[in-house]
Amino acid sequence: MRRQFRVALLATVATLVAGAASAQDLITKDRVGPADAPKTLSFRLTGDGPGNTLPDVAEGYQKLFVDFIQKHPGWQIKLERMSDNIGQEQARMLEQTKSGTGPDCAAVDSFVLALFMNAGVLKPLNEYFTQAEIDDLFPFVREGITGKDGKIYAWWWDTDLRVLYRNKDIVADAPQTWDELKAAAIASKDKGMEGLLVNGGRWEGTTFDWLANFWAQGGKLVDDSGKPIFADGENREKFLKAVNYFKDLVDSGAAPKRIATIVNYDEFNAAAAAGSTALFIGGNWQLAQLKSTLEPEEFAKWTFSPIPGPTKDQRSTGTGGWTIGAFSSDPEKVAMCAAIAKEVYSGAGNALQQQLPTSKAQYDKFDVFKSDANKAFAAALVDGQARPGVPIYPEISNQIQVMMGDVLTGAKTPEAALDAANAAVQAAYARL
């Protein structure tokens, strides 16, 4: 009897070991699935995947992808990791897909999705999602993925928003207006901080985070036809008011001059960990990052509130996020791409990284989104505004980045910088 039990126990252990080894064999740095699988899908992704720099997130995605590939036998997914220079990566991928050398499936940033749709390189995904699933998306998300023919050309799986983070020990009360934020930032310097940190370097984050100040005034980048109008009439006044606000933050010392070089949200986490800042404008996802980075007693000092506007009643925040799109002409690969979006990212991926879902139903489905913080983030989406889904937006963003650098470093006046940006954007628009 004992011998039979011992044999059974050894067999169970062997099975478990073999299973673990098998799971490990199913995922590497650049592959998911058996190396000799007959079908292959190339998938270009961001850090939202098995290669994430946070160990717990990376482990979570490894499990999600292994579980996924086990449900789809016969497939191998070749992982192609993008660099952190998202704007450059997306531009390169667009050119590759136009020439037929791009990936089969990829993460497409929502702010350039219109460019890919306009280029005709994305495949429709309607047959892989029910109408009820599509209808449950937030309106700005549903509108963003829908082409002129009424078909959806990507699945927008997560969204985000920008908020003001503050150390309550240094800044006790949430600033409600631009003036209050400036005063709080200057006061924080008297306590050894470096003031308010914001993105100001040459990248999309600079444009998107600053736009909240333009949108809060009711400013519009383009008209209903997609024509750039940000430098015309009332929009020009609102635009310059928002630019001068950022310029004054630097000129007054409320924000350090180094913001003109910041091109990564990680710098804010690092500053919080080093105790060198008490205020920064960042993404909702950074709350979880701060929790994993800071000691519990230090994390307890941090909270967030809406981005202040010129007045208490004028508020806005940018809502962004990532989509998954299919480029392959092979129907099986398109279906596999849609399955990745649906089974790995939408829902499970949201919960893993605490990245806000784009579907209302998922806020009730996953416990993590029932927390007070995530409820507050979800409520703040009411003031959210997505970047206009028009082909000219990336060039508008590019020129705002250039303009911001010129203004914050004193190379140009706000008026001259705006005129230069508008001239470049109008010239690009004429070429579309």
XYZ file of N, CA and C in Angstrom, residues 195-326:
396
model
N 9.508 72.040 -6.698
C 8.327 72.609 -7.324
C 7.544 71.591 -8.128
N 6.694 72.090 -9.006
C 5.820 71.236 -9.827
C 6.594 70.603 -10.981
N 6.428 69.293 -11.141
C 7.037 68.597 -12.268
C 5.969 68.272 -13.308
N 6.268 68.568 -14.559
C 5.385 68.251 -15.682
C 6.253 67.831 -16.857
N 5.645 67.176 -17.827
C 6.366 66.849 -19.051
C 6.565 68.130 -19.866
N 7.772 68.313 -20.380
C 8.042 69.502 -21.185
C 9.014 69.252 -22.316
N 9.484 67.999 -22.451
C 10.444 67.671 -23.496
C 9.772 67.307 -24.805
N 10.559 66.790 -25.730
C 10.092 66.517 -27.083
C 9.458 65.127 -27.153
N 8.193 65.050 -26.727
C 7.462 63.790 -26.878
C 5.979 64.048 -26.667
N 5.171 63.056 -27.014
C 3.723 63.208 -27.001
C 3.167 63.553 -25.622
N 3.789 63.035 -24.562
C 3.304 63.313 -23.223
C 3.251 64.799 -22.911
N 4.188 65.554 -23.448
C 4.210 66.998 -23.220
C 2.958 67.653 -23.795
N 2.642 67.314 -25.025
C 1.451 67.876 -25.662
C 0.189 67.482 -24.910
N 0.054 66.197 -24.650
C -1.188 65.683 -24.083
C -1.461 66.239 -22.685
N -0.411 66.308 -21.854
C -0.603 66.795 -20.491
C -0.922 68.287 -20.479
N -0.290 69.034 -21.365
C -0.532 70.488 -21.428
C -1.899 70.814 -22.011
N -2.384 69.993 -22.942
C -3.649 70.277 -23.616
C -4.821 70.438 -22.650
N -4.752 69.813 -21.480
C -5.832 69.955 -20.503
C -6.090 71.423 -20.188
N -5.036 72.234 -20.204
C -5.162 73.652 -19.886
C -5.825 74.435 -21.020
N -5.633 73.986 -22.233
C -6.276 74.593 -23.405
C -7.727 74.148 -23.488
N -7.951 72.861 -23.304
C -9.311 72.306 -23.376
C -10.188 72.824 -22.243
N -9.613 73.078 -21.068
C -10.400 73.554 -19.936
C -11.075 74.889 -20.248
N -10.481 75.650 -21.159
C -11.049 76.941 -21.559
C -12.049 76.803 -22.709
N -12.213 75.570 -23.197
C -13.095 75.359 -24.339
C -12.380 75.464 -25.665
N -11.055 75.441 -25.642
C -10.276 75.551 -26.876
C -10.428 74.336 -27.769
N -10.334 74.559 -29.071
C -10.445 73.477 -30.056
C -9.210 73.474 -30.967
N -8.677 72.284 -31.193
C -7.521 72.140 -32.079
C -7.935 72.142 -33.540
N -9.058 71.475 -33.844
C -9.526 71.345 -35.230
C -11.033 71.587 -35.280
N -11.524 71.893 -36.484
C -12.972 72.024 -36.634
C -13.579 70.672 -36.994
N -14.865 70.663 -37.290
C -15.561 69.400 -37.548
C -15.039 68.672 -38.788
N -14.385 69.393 -39.670
C -13.847 68.775 -40.885
C -12.420 68.283 -40.688
N -11.830 68.562 -39.510
C -10.455 68.149 -39.243
C -9.428 69.205 -39.579
N -9.865 70.397 -39.920
C -8.940 71.484 -40.260
C -8.401 72.124 -38.991
N -7.091 72.376 -38.915
C -6.496 72.991 -37.723
C -6.985 74.431 -37.536
N -7.481 74.748 -36.329
C -7.985 76.094 -36.052
C -7.475 76.627 -34.710
N -6.465 75.972 -34.135
C -6.001 76.344 -32.795
C -5.358 77.727 -32.741
N -4.953 78.277 -33.878
C -4.303 79.592 -33.888
C -5.232 80.682 -34.399
N -6.526 80.383 -34.483
C -7.493 81.342 -35.022
C -8.397 81.899 -33.930
N -8.666 83.205 -33.983
C -9.678 83.840 -33.153
C -9.570 83.528 -31.675
N -10.702 83.117 -31.080
C -10.736 82.823 -29.653
C -9.821 81.667 -29.281
N -9.667 80.717 -30.188
C -8.772 79.594 -29.913
C -7.344 80.077 -29.709
N -6.940 81.064 -30.490
C -5.585 81.613 -30.346
C -5.397 82.220 -28.950
N -6.383 82.979 -28.505
C -6.307 83.603 -27.185
C -6.197 82.547 -26.088
N -7.012 81.505 -26.196
C -7.003 80.448 -25.191
C -5.691 79.667 -25.236
N -5.196 79.453 -26.437
C -3.950 78.725 -26.619
C -2.802 79.482 -25.959
N -2.700 80.778 -26.255
C -1.618 81.586 -25.694
C -1.738 81.709 -24.179
N -2.960 81.751 -23.683
C -3.160 81.825 -22.236
C -2.606 80.583 -21.558
N -2.840 79.424 -22.163
C -2.344 78.165 -21.596
C -0.830 78.054 -21.720
N -0.261 78.547 -22.818
C 1.193 78.521 -22.991
C 1.864 79.454 -21.992
N 1.314 80.652 -21.852
C 1.880 81.613 -20.912
C 1.801 81.116 -19.472
N 0.782 80.327 -19.179
C 0.664 79.725 -17.849
C 1.863 78.833 -17.553
N 2.225 77.959 -18.483
C 3.381 77.085 -18.288
C 4.678 77.900 -18.242
N 4.766 78.912 -19.100
C 5.959 79.771 -19.114
C 6.131 80.456 -17.764
N 5.024 80.930 -17.192
C 5.089 81.608 -15.906
C 5.492 80.658 -14.786
N 5.078 79.400 -14.883
C 5.488 78.426 -13.869
C 7.012 78.313 -13.808
N 7.638 78.292 -14.972
C 9.102 78.193 -15.020
C 9.743 79.519 -14.637
N 9.242 80.627 -15.198
C 9.835 81.943 -14.917
C 9.765 82.290 -13.430
N 8.692 81.860 -12.769
C 8.509 82.182 -11.352
C 9.254 81.227 -10.431
N 9.722 80.120 -10.984
C 10.383 79.115 -10.166
C 9.434 78.083 -9.590
N 8.147 78.205 -9.923
C 7.176 77.221 -9.433
C 7.449 75.846 -10.037
N 8.023 75.823 -11.225
C 8.456 74.592 -11.879
C 9.921 74.752 -12.266
N 10.733 73.716 -12.123
C 12.155 73.838 -12.465
C 12.372 73.913 -13.970
N 13.457 74.559 -14.364
C 13.756 74.693 -15.779
C 13.952 73.336 -16.443
N 14.296 72.324 -15.656
C 14.581 71.008 -16.235
C 13.350 70.324 -16.819
N 12.156 70.859 -16.555
C 10.976 70.216 -17.143
C 11.049 70.235 -18.671
N 11.817 71.152 -19.237
C 11.951 71.232 -20.694
C 12.646 70.005 -21.267
N 13.207 69.160 -20.396
C 13.906 67.944 -20.852
C 13.211 66.670 -20.412
N 12.108 66.780 -19.667
C 11.441 65.577 -19.155
C 10.615 64.924 -20.252
N 10.892 63.658 -20.513
C 10.195 62.929 -21.581
C 9.771 61.533 -21.113
N 9.510 61.394 -19.823
C 9.143 60.077 -19.315
C 8.464 60.235 -17.959
N 7.301 59.627 -17.794
C 6.586 59.696 -16.524
C 7.370 59.051 -15.388
N 8.292 58.147 -15.728
C 9.072 57.474 -14.695
C 9.885 58.469 -13.866
N 10.223 59.621 -14.469
C 10.996 60.620 -13.727
C 10.216 61.142 -12.529
N 8.900 61.193 -12.646
C 8.077 61.664 -11.539
C 8.093 60.660 -10.397
N 8.006 59.376 -10.735
C 8.076 58.332 -9.705
C 9.420 58.386 -8.983
N 10.474 58.582 -9.768
C 11.816 58.631 -9.181
C 11.961 59.837 -8.249
N 11.397 60.968 -8.647
C 11.472 62.175 -7.821
C 10.675 61.992 -6.537
N 9.523 61.331 -6.644
C 8.715 61.064 -5.453
C 9.475 60.145 -4.503
N 10.132 59.128 -5.060
C 10.902 58.184 -4.238
C 12.104 58.863 -3.595
N 12.693 59.822 -4.306
C 13.860 60.532 -3.775
C 13.469 61.640 -2.806
N 12.168 61.953 -2.750
C 11.708 63.012 -1.865
C 12.055 64.398 -2.346
N 12.215 64.544 -3.674
C 12.613 65.848 -4.224
C 11.452 66.654 -4.791
N 10.267 66.054 -4.860
C 9.105 66.800 -5.334
C 7.885 66.427 -4.506
N 6.957 67.374 -4.424
C 5.701 67.113 -3.725
C 4.521 67.261 -4.663
N 4.785 67.633 -5.929
C 3.728 67.887 -6.897
C 4.150 67.439 -8.287
N 3.309 66.687 -8.955
C 3.550 66.414 -10.372
C 2.242 66.042 -11.055
N 2.188 66.335 -12.342
C 1.027 65.958 -13.148
C 1.384 64.672 -13.879
N 0.624 63.623 -13.602
C 0.929 62.324 -14.191
C -0.319 61.532 -14.504
N -0.112 60.289 -14.901
C -1.217 59.430 -15.301
C -1.793 58.649 -14.139
N -3.041 58.239 -14.272
C -3.691 57.484 -13.197
C -2.953 56.188 -12.875
N -2.303 55.597 -13.879
C -1.593 54.328 -13.667
C -0.430 54.478 -12.689
N 0.027 55.712 -12.474
C 1.189 55.909 -11.616
C 0.883 55.699 -10.136
N -0.391 55.699 -9.779
C -0.726 55.440 -8.380
C -0.259 54.044 -7.972
N -0.527 53.056 -8.821
C -0.089 51.689 -8.530
C 1.431 51.592 -8.545
N 2.073 52.356 -9.447
C 3.533 52.345 -9.506
C 4.142 52.949 -8.245
N 3.540 54.036 -7.767
C 4.027 54.642 -6.534
C 3.880 53.677 -5.363
N 2.767 52.954 -5.353
C 2.528 52.003 -4.261
C 3.588 50.912 -4.247
N 4.010 50.465 -5.436
C 5.011 49.393 -5.511
C 6.435 49.922 -5.339
N 6.610 51.226 -5.508
C 7.945 51.827 -5.423
C 8.269 52.350 -4.035
N 7.294 52.993 -3.397
C 7.519 53.641 -2.114
C 7.260 52.695 -0.938
N 7.903 53.003 0.163
C 7.594 52.285 1.404
C 6.166 52.648 1.813
N 5.456 51.738 2.474
C 4.051 51.994 2.827
C 3.816 53.337 3.528
N 4.701 53.684 4.448
C 4.502 54.940 5.176
C 4.705 56.153 4.267
N 5.546 56.019 3.226
C 5.757 57.113 2.285
C 4.609 57.188 1.279
N 4.155 56.031 0.825
C 3.042 56.013 -0.118
C 1.787 56.622 0.502
N 1.599 56.426 1.799
C 0.417 56.945 2.494
C 0.345 58.468 2.453
N 1.473 59.108 2.183
C 1.502 60.578 2.129
C 0.973 61.120 0.798
N 0.867 60.246 -0.212
C 0.524 60.714 -1.551
C -0.959 60.536 -1.865
N -1.498 61.498 -2.577
C -2.875 61.419 -3.054
C -2.958 62.142 -4.395
N -4.150 62.218 -4.956
C -4.311 62.877 -6.243
C -5.614 63.663 -6.265
N -5.705 64.575 -7.199
C -6.901 65.400 -7.386
C -6.940 65.848 -8.840
N -8.083 66.381 -9.304
C -8.167 66.829 -10.691
C -7.136 67.910 -11.010
N -6.726 67.970 -12.260
C -5.801 69.014 -12.699
C -6.496 70.368 -12.563
N -5.893 71.324 -11.894
C -6.517 72.641 -11.750
C -6.696 73.332 -13.105
N -7.728 74.156 -13.186
C -7.968 74.937 -14.389
C -7.790 76.411 -14.097
N -7.998 77.259 -15.088
C -7.863 78.697 -14.852
C -8.827 79.191 -13.780
N -9.996 78.559 -13.665
C -10.945 78.811 -12.579
C -11.384 77.465 -12.027
N -12.094 77.481 -10.898
C -12.544 76.236 -10.285
C -13.526 75.475 -11.164
N -14.239 76.204 -11.993
C -15.270 75.581 -12.831
C -14.758 75.160 -14.202
N -13.521 75.475 -14.514
C -12.951 75.118 -15.821
C -11.931 74.003 -15.617
N -12.307 72.799 -16.015
C -11.423 71.645 -15.842
C -11.454 70.759 -17.075
N -10.356 70.098 -17.294
C -10.297 69.087 -18.340
C -9.141 68.150 -18.017
N -9.174 67.001 -18.612
C -8.056 66.059 -18.503
C -8.032 65.215 -19.755
N -6.845 64.876 -20.196
C -6.722 64.064 -21.399
C -7.007 62.605 -21.124
N -7.755 61.974 -22.011
C -8.006 60.536 -21.930
C -7.348 59.862 -23.121
N -6.406 59.003 -22.854
C -5.687 58.336 -23.929
C -5.917 56.842 -23.906
N -4.864 56.092 -24.125
C -4.963 54.641 -24.079
C -4.432 53.969 -25.328
N -4.415 52.642 -25.281
C -3.842 51.841 -26.359
C -4.895 50.961 -27.022
N -4.676 50.712 -28.286
C -5.533 49.825 -29.054
C -4.704 48.653 -29.577
N -5.387 47.610 -29.999
C -4.754 46.477 -30.687
C -5.353 46.419 -32.077
N -4.502 46.400 -33.091
C -4.981 46.361 -34.461
C -4.327 45.252 -35.263
N -5.035 44.768 -36.284
C -4.527 43.684 -37.140
C -4.161 44.238 -38.519
